[in-house]
Coordinates of C-alpha atoms and ligand atoms in Angstrom, one line a residue:
M16 CA 54.7 64.8 -3.5
S17 CA 53.5 68.3 -3.5
T18 CA 53.1 70.9 -0.7
T19 CA 50.4 73.2 -0.8
L20 CA 49.5 76.6 1.2
W21 CA 45.8 77.0 1.3
V22 CA 45.3 80.7 2.3
N23 CA 42.0 82.9 2.7
A24 CA 40.2 80.2 4.4
R25 CA 37.9 80.7 7.3
L26 CA 38.6 77.8 9.1
A27 CA 36.2 75.6 11.3
C28 CA 39.0 73.2 12.6
M29 CA 36.5 71.5 14.9
A30 CA 39.3 71.1 17.6
D31 CA 42.1 73.4 19.1
A32 CA 45.9 72.3 18.4
A33 CA 45.6 70.1 21.4
G34 CA 42.5 68.1 20.0
S35 CA 40.0 69.7 22.2
A36 CA 36.4 70.5 20.6
Q37 CA 36.0 74.0 19.7
D38 CA 33.2 75.8 18.4
R39 CA 34.8 78.7 16.4
V40 CA 35.5 80.0 13.0
L41 CA 39.2 81.1 12.7
E42 CA 39.5 84.0 10.1
R43 CA 42.1 84.5 7.7
G44 CA 43.0 80.9 8.2
A45 CA 45.4 78.8 6.3
L46 CA 46.4 75.0 5.9
L47 CA 49.4 73.9 4.8
T48 CA 49.5 70.4 3.4
R49 CA 52.2 68.0 2.2
G50 CA 51.2 64.9 0.4
D51 CA 47.9 63.6 2.0
R52 CA 48.7 65.1 5.4
I53 CA 48.0 68.6 7.2
V54 CA 51.4 70.0 8.4
W55 CA 50.0 73.0 9.9
A56 CA 46.6 74.7 10.4
G57 CA 46.0 78.3 11.9
A58 CA 45.9 81.9 11.1
L59 CA 48.1 83.0 8.3
E60 CA 50.0 85.5 10.5
A61 CA 50.8 82.8 12.9
L62 CA 52.6 80.4 10.5
P63 CA 56.0 80.2 11.7
A64 CA 58.6 81.1 9.1
A65 CA 60.5 78.1 9.9
V66 CA 57.6 75.8 9.1
R67 CA 57.1 77.5 5.8
A68 CA 60.8 77.1 4.9
D69 CA 60.6 73.7 5.9
A70 CA 57.8 72.8 3.6
R71 CA 59.5 74.7 0.6
D72 CA 61.9 71.8 0.4
P73 CA 63.0 72.1 -3.3
A74 CA 62.5 68.4 -3.8
T75 CA 58.8 68.9 -3.8
H76 CA 56.4 70.8 -5.7
W77 CA 55.0 73.9 -4.1
Q78 CA 51.9 75.5 -4.8
E79 CA 49.6 78.3 -3.2
V80 CA 45.7 78.1 -3.3
D81 CA 43.5 81.0 -2.5
L82 CA 40.1 79.8 -1.1
G83 CA 38.4 83.2 -1.5
G84 CA 37.2 83.3 2.3
A85 CA 35.3 80.2 2.1
L86 CA 34.3 78.4 5.1
V87 CA 36.5 75.3 5.4
T88 CA 35.4 72.3 7.5
P89 CA 37.0 68.8 7.8
G90 CA 35.6 66.5 4.9
L91 CA 32.1 65.0 6.0
I92 CA 32.3 61.5 7.4
D93 CA 29.1 59.3 6.8
C94 CA 29.9 56.6 9.6
H95 CA 26.7 54.5 9.1
T96 CA 25.5 53.5 5.5
H97 CA 24.0 50.5 3.8
L98 CA 25.0 51.8 0.2
V99 CA 25.5 48.6 -1.6
Y100 CA 22.2 46.4 -2.4
G101 CA 19.9 45.8 -5.4
G102 CA 16.4 47.0 -6.0
S103 CA 14.1 49.4 -4.4
R104 CA 11.4 49.2 -1.5
A105 CA 9.1 52.1 -2.9
R106 CA 6.2 49.6 -3.0
E107 CA 6.7 49.1 0.7
F108 CA 6.8 52.6 1.3
E109 CA 3.4 52.9 0.0
Q110 CA 2.1 50.1 2.3
R111 CA 3.7 51.9 5.3
L112 CA 1.7 55.0 4.1
Q113 CA -1.3 53.2 4.6
G114 CA -0.5 52.2 8.1
V115 CA 1.1 48.8 7.7
S116 CA 4.2 48.8 10.3
Y117 CA 7.7 48.0 9.5
E118 CA 7.6 45.1 11.8
A119 CA 4.9 43.6 10.2
I120 CA 6.2 44.0 6.7
A121 CA 9.3 42.2 7.9
L122 CA 7.6 39.4 9.5
A123 CA 5.7 39.0 6.4
G124 CA 8.9 38.4 4.4
G125 CA 9.1 41.7 2.9
G126 CA 11.6 44.6 4.4
I127 CA 15.2 43.4 4.5
R128 CA 14.4 40.0 3.0
A129 CA 13.0 41.8 -0.1
T130 CA 16.3 43.7 -0.7
V131 CA 18.2 40.5 0.2
N132 CA 16.5 38.8 -2.9
A133 CA 17.0 41.6 -5.2
T134 CA 20.7 41.7 -4.0
R135 CA 21.2 38.2 -4.6
A136 CA 19.8 38.3 -8.1
A137 CA 21.8 41.4 -9.0
S138 CA 25.2 41.0 -11.0
D139 CA 28.5 42.3 -9.5
A140 CA 28.5 45.0 -12.2
S141 CA 24.8 46.2 -11.4
L142 CA 25.6 46.1 -7.7
Y143 CA 28.6 48.4 -8.3
E144 CA 26.9 50.7 -10.6
Q145 CA 23.7 51.2 -8.3
A146 CA 26.0 51.8 -5.1
A147 CA 28.4 54.2 -7.5
A148 CA 25.4 56.2 -8.3
R149 CA 24.6 56.4 -4.7
L150 CA 28.1 57.3 -3.6
R151 CA 28.2 60.1 -6.3
A152 CA 25.4 62.2 -4.4
Y153 CA 27.8 61.8 -1.3
L154 CA 30.8 63.1 -2.9
R155 CA 29.0 66.2 -4.3
E156 CA 28.1 67.1 -0.9
G157 CA 31.9 67.0 0.5
V158 CA 31.8 63.5 2.0
T159 CA 35.6 62.3 2.0
T160 CA 35.1 59.3 4.4
V161 CA 31.9 56.7 4.0
E162 CA 31.4 53.6 6.2
I163 CA 29.6 50.8 4.1
K164 CA 27.8 47.7 5.7
S165 CA 27.1 44.4 4.2
G166 CA 24.0 42.9 5.3
Y167 CA 21.8 42.3 2.2
G168 CA 23.5 39.2 1.2
L169 CA 23.0 36.6 4.1
T170 CA 25.3 34.0 2.4
E171 CA 29.1 33.8 2.6
H172 CA 29.1 34.3 -1.2
D173 CA 26.9 37.5 -1.4
E174 CA 28.1 39.1 1.7
A175 CA 31.6 38.8 0.3
R176 CA 30.2 40.4 -2.8
L177 CA 28.8 43.2 -1.1
L178 CA 32.0 43.8 0.8
R179 CA 34.4 43.4 -2.2
T180 CA 31.8 46.0 -4.0
A181 CA 32.5 48.3 -1.3
R182 CA 36.3 48.0 -1.2
R183 CA 36.1 48.4 -5.1
L184 CA 34.2 51.6 -4.7
G185 CA 37.1 53.1 -2.2
Q186 CA 39.7 52.0 -4.7
D187 CA 38.1 53.7 -7.8
A188 CA 36.6 56.9 -6.2
A189 CA 38.2 59.6 -4.3
V190 CA 36.8 58.6 -0.7
D191 CA 38.1 56.6 1.8
V192 CA 35.6 53.5 2.5
R193 CA 35.5 51.7 5.6
T194 CA 33.6 48.2 5.4
T195 CA 31.5 47.0 8.2
Y196 CA 30.4 43.1 8.2
L197 CA 26.5 42.8 9.0
A198 CA 25.6 39.5 8.2
A199 CA 23.6 39.6 11.5
H200 CA 21.2 41.9 9.9
A201 CA 18.3 39.3 9.2
L202 CA 17.9 35.8 9.4
A203 CA 18.8 34.3 6.0
P204 CA 15.8 32.4 4.5
E205 CA 17.6 29.2 4.4
Y206 CA 17.9 29.3 8.0
A207 CA 14.2 29.8 8.8
G208 CA 13.5 28.6 12.2
R209 CA 17.4 28.0 13.1
A210 CA 18.6 31.3 14.0
D211 CA 21.3 30.1 16.2
D212 CA 22.6 28.0 13.4
Y213 CA 22.7 31.2 11.2
I214 CA 24.8 32.9 13.7
D215 CA 27.1 29.9 14.0
A216 CA 27.5 30.4 10.1
V217 CA 27.7 34.3 10.4
C218 CA 30.8 33.6 12.9
R219 CA 32.6 31.2 10.6
W220 CA 32.0 33.4 7.4
L221 CA 33.5 36.3 9.3
S222 CA 36.8 34.6 9.7
T223 CA 37.0 33.8 5.9
L224 CA 35.9 37.3 4.8
H225 CA 38.4 38.9 7.5
A226 CA 41.3 36.8 6.1
E227 CA 40.5 38.1 2.5
G228 CA 40.9 41.8 4.1
L229 CA 37.3 42.6 3.5
V230 CA 36.3 43.6 7.1
D231 CA 37.1 46.7 9.0
A232 CA 34.4 46.3 11.6
V233 CA 31.5 43.8 12.7
D234 CA 28.0 44.9 13.3
A235 CA 24.5 43.1 14.1
F236 CA 20.8 44.1 14.5
C237 CA 19.8 43.6 18.0
E238 CA 16.2 43.8 18.0
T239 CA 12.9 41.6 18.2
I240 CA 12.7 41.4 14.5
G241 CA 16.5 41.0 14.4
F242 CA 18.8 39.0 16.8
T243 CA 18.9 38.4 20.5
L244 CA 21.1 39.6 23.0
A245 CA 22.8 36.2 23.4
Q246 CA 23.3 36.0 19.5
T247 CA 24.7 39.4 19.2
E248 CA 27.2 38.3 22.0
R249 CA 28.3 35.4 20.0
V250 CA 28.9 37.5 17.0
F251 CA 30.8 40.1 18.9
A252 CA 33.1 37.3 20.7
A253 CA 33.8 36.0 17.0
A254 CA 34.9 39.4 16.1
R255 CA 36.9 39.9 19.1
A256 CA 38.9 36.7 18.7
L257 CA 39.8 38.2 15.2
G258 CA 40.7 41.5 16.8
L259 CA 38.2 43.5 15.0
P260 CA 36.3 46.2 16.4
V261 CA 32.4 46.3 17.0
K262 CA 29.3 48.6 16.6
L263 CA 25.7 47.7 16.9
H264 CA 22.2 48.6 15.8
A265 CA 20.9 49.1 19.1
E266 CA 17.5 50.1 20.9
Q267 CA 16.0 51.3 17.4
L268 CA 12.5 49.8 17.9
S269 CA 12.7 48.6 21.5
N270 CA 15.0 48.4 24.3
Q271 CA 16.9 45.2 24.2
H272 CA 19.7 46.4 26.3
G273 CA 22.2 45.9 23.5
S274 CA 24.0 49.2 24.1
A275 CA 25.4 47.9 27.3
L276 CA 26.5 44.6 25.7
A277 CA 28.3 46.7 22.9
A278 CA 29.9 48.7 25.5
R279 CA 31.2 45.7 27.5
Y280 CA 32.8 44.8 24.0
G281 CA 34.4 48.3 23.8
A282 CA 32.2 49.1 21.0
L283 CA 33.2 51.9 18.5
S284 CA 29.5 53.0 18.4
C285 CA 25.8 52.0 19.2
D286 CA 23.7 53.3 16.5
H287 CA 19.8 54.6 16.4
L288 CA 19.2 54.6 20.2
E289 CA 15.7 55.8 20.4
Y290 CA 14.9 53.4 23.2
L291 CA 18.2 53.8 24.9
D292 CA 18.0 54.0 28.7
Q293 CA 20.1 55.5 31.5
G294 CA 22.1 52.4 32.1
G295 CA 23.0 52.1 28.6
I296 CA 24.0 55.6 28.3
E297 CA 26.3 55.3 31.4
A298 CA 27.7 52.0 29.8
M299 CA 28.5 53.9 26.8
A300 CA 30.0 56.7 28.4
A301 CA 32.3 54.4 30.5
A302 CA 33.6 52.6 27.3
G303 CA 33.8 55.8 25.3
T304 CA 31.5 54.4 22.9
V305 CA 29.9 56.8 20.2
A306 CA 26.2 57.4 19.8
V307 CA 25.3 57.5 16.3
L308 CA 22.1 59.2 15.8
L309 CA 20.1 58.6 12.4
P310 CA 17.6 61.5 11.9
G311 CA 16.6 60.0 8.4
A312 CA 15.4 56.7 9.9
Y313 CA 13.7 58.5 12.7
Y314 CA 11.9 60.8 10.1
F315 CA 11.0 58.1 7.5
L316 CA 9.8 55.6 9.8
R317 CA 7.8 58.5 11.6
E318 CA 9.1 57.6 14.9
T319 CA 8.1 59.5 17.6
R320 CA 10.2 58.6 20.5
L321 CA 13.5 60.7 20.5
P322 CA 16.9 59.4 21.3
P323 CA 18.0 60.8 24.7
V324 CA 20.2 63.8 23.3
A325 CA 20.2 65.8 26.7
A326 CA 21.1 62.7 28.8
L327 CA 23.8 61.8 26.2
R328 CA 25.2 65.2 26.3
A329 CA 25.3 65.2 30.2
A330 CA 27.0 61.9 30.3
G331 CA 29.7 63.3 28.0
V332 CA 28.9 60.5 25.0
P333 CA 30.1 61.7 21.8
I334 CA 27.4 62.0 19.4
A335 CA 27.6 61.3 15.8
I336 CA 25.3 61.7 13.0
A337 CA 24.9 59.6 9.7
T338 CA 22.5 59.1 6.8
D339 CA 21.8 55.2 7.4
H340 CA 21.2 55.2 3.9
N341 CA 19.2 52.0 3.1
P342 CA 16.1 51.2 0.9
G343 CA 13.7 50.4 3.7
T344 CA 14.4 53.1 6.6
S345 CA 16.3 55.8 5.3
P346 CA 16.6 56.2 1.3
V347 CA 18.5 59.3 2.1
L348 CA 21.4 60.4 -0.4
S349 CA 22.0 63.8 1.3
P350 CA 24.2 64.1 4.0
L351 CA 23.8 67.8 4.4
L352 CA 20.2 67.3 4.8
M353 CA 21.1 65.0 8.0
L354 CA 22.8 68.1 9.6
N355 CA 19.5 69.9 9.2
M356 CA 17.4 66.9 10.6
A357 CA 19.8 66.7 13.3
C358 CA 19.0 70.0 14.5
V359 CA 15.4 70.4 13.7
L360 CA 14.2 66.7 14.9
F361 CA 16.8 66.0 17.8
R362 CA 17.7 69.6 18.6
L363 CA 21.4 69.6 18.3
T364 CA 23.3 72.7 17.6
P365 CA 24.6 73.3 14.1
W366 CA 28.2 72.7 15.8
E367 CA 27.0 69.7 17.2
A368 CA 25.4 68.4 14.1
L369 CA 28.7 69.2 12.0
R370 CA 30.9 67.7 14.8
G371 CA 28.6 64.6 14.3
M372 CA 29.6 64.3 10.8
T373 CA 33.3 65.1 11.3
T374 CA 34.9 64.5 14.5
H375 CA 32.6 62.3 16.2
A376 CA 31.9 60.1 13.2
A377 CA 35.7 59.6 12.7
R378 CA 35.7 58.5 16.3
A379 CA 32.7 56.0 15.5
L380 CA 34.9 54.6 12.8
G381 CA 38.1 54.3 14.9
L382 CA 39.6 56.9 12.9
Q383 CA 40.1 59.7 15.3
A384 CA 43.7 59.8 15.2
T385 CA 43.9 60.8 11.4
H386 CA 40.4 62.2 10.5
G387 CA 37.6 64.5 11.4
I388 CA 39.3 67.5 12.4
L389 CA 41.8 70.0 10.8
A390 CA 45.1 69.7 12.7
A391 CA 48.8 68.9 12.0
G392 CA 49.4 65.2 11.4
H393 CA 45.8 64.7 10.4
R394 CA 44.6 63.8 6.8
A395 CA 44.3 66.5 4.3
D396 CA 40.6 66.1 3.8
F397 CA 38.6 69.1 3.6
V398 CA 35.9 71.2 2.1
A399 CA 35.3 74.7 1.2
W400 CA 31.8 75.9 1.3
G401 CA 30.2 79.1 0.1
V402 CA 28.5 80.1 3.3
D403 CA 29.4 82.6 6.0
D404 CA 28.5 80.4 9.0
V405 CA 28.5 76.7 10.2
S406 CA 25.0 77.3 10.8
E407 CA 24.2 77.7 7.2
L408 CA 25.3 74.2 6.6
A409 CA 22.5 72.8 8.8
Y410 CA 20.1 75.7 7.9
A411 CA 19.4 75.2 4.2
I412 CA 17.5 72.5 2.7
G413 CA 18.2 71.2 -0.8
R414 CA 21.0 73.4 -1.4
N415 CA 24.5 72.3 -1.7
P416 CA 27.2 75.4 -1.1
C417 CA 30.0 72.9 -1.5
Q418 CA 32.8 74.7 -3.6
R419 CA 35.9 72.9 -3.5
I420 CA 36.7 69.4 -1.9
V421 CA 40.3 68.4 -1.1
Y422 CA 41.0 64.6 -0.6
R423 CA 44.2 63.4 0.7
G424 CA 45.8 67.1 -0.2
T425 CA 44.5 66.8 -3.7
E426 CA 41.6 68.8 -5.0
R427 CA 39.0 66.3 -6.3
V428 CA 38.5 66.8 -9.9
P429 CA 35.0 68.7 -10.3
A430 CA 32.7 66.8 -12.9
P431 CA 31.5 69.1 -15.6
G432 CA 29.2 71.8 -14.1
G433 CA 31.4 71.6 -10.8
H434 CA 30.4 69.3 -7.8
T435 CA 26.9 69.6 -8.0
T436 CA 26.7 67.2 -11.1
G437 CA 28.7 64.5 -12.9
A438 CA 30.3 61.0 -12.4
V439 CA 32.1 59.7 -9.4
A440 CA 35.2 61.8 -9.0
R441 CA 38.1 59.6 -9.9
R442 CA 41.3 59.4 -8.1
E443 CA 44.0 61.8 -9.5
T444 CA 47.0 59.9 -10.4
P445 CA 50.1 61.2 -8.4
Ligands
DI6_522 N1 17.8 49.1 11.1 C1 17.5 50.0 10.0 O1 16.9 51.0 10.1 C2 18.2 49.3 8.7 N2 18.7 48.2 9.2 C3 18.5 48.1 10.6 O2 19.0 47.1 11.1 C4 16.9 49.2 7.9 C5 17.1 48.1 6.8 C6 16.2 47.7 5.9 O3 15.0 47.8 6.1 O4 16.4 47.3 4.6
FE523 FE1 21.6 50.9 9.7

């Protein structure tokens, strides 16, 4: 195990020592890490001599790293992606540019169904390679934790393939992967006209996949073109029976009151939320459910109805931001661009946007005890950025100021040419 004192950092810890939100850069900051954890974070001059001496245990390897005055934030967390799938939907994009609606394409058998066909046809190796290529883009921009949903297989066999691919990506690359089971994403073609039977199957498969250790959370698409409130509730009940947390694609295209249902099940998050009403907001606030806003999908669908940001803030609902990477509504591979869009489209402040991809994203994955802030006891996942201020992270478009990425206390090996190019960073052998 090695102990490192990272000095000369300008720290955006995102919280004070007690864990309360803080929009402040701490000058002349330092982080003391041991193994994969932060032991201490603060201004270097305040580092207690005893803590420093303790950390210099002769049995551990000690080093000091100068971060050169970089802005240091927690590693970015993308808490909503559909990274594993086959094929592309660029043709559908063209149709939509000509005015055909997303719903109309879905009802005509395109949309999610088209990706399901391409996914089922893809080999395991090809699914892995396609997703790994996408993941590389995330890693370059400082992502240290990513959620990956299934939902393009829609058979037990194919949902398992997607979840296993996600797990393998997490084992191979220097990133934490959290998996979410989203078989209730669209009706499998084999069950046409029998949505309730499909939901029975979805619930059965869940037990098997959970027994294989493939599922960290359970999600559904509650929508006119997805599943009803009653069907969603059956999926949630199955998750609850297995002790698995739930989340929901809710109020994206219409108000189905899915958020209030999800809140009743203590959901980690409700995601999208353009059509969320006050009742849903209050239910989420009472349940401590995170609102995950997805500006990429809002933008790509040319949605005009904004999620109720001011009301969410007023109710104290934590707001997270994610890419929602998927081939249909958000073919986004830049988490940093989402910070910009969250500010420009949804009027978040840059600090709110960054909190949305760190602290609140951790909460949306149930990881708030270990991830998303720079504080003692938390994971040593952080990024050094070549910028002066947090606002610059959200301001620039198409610029990647990421200088160094530390994952589990170890610097991610930069690919040739630095973090801006190259292959999936492999985990270093300890
Ligand atoms: N909402 C979305 O925006 C994505 N899934 C969902 O439930 C879209 C998925 C796709 O079109 O492939
Ligand atoms: Fe999604």
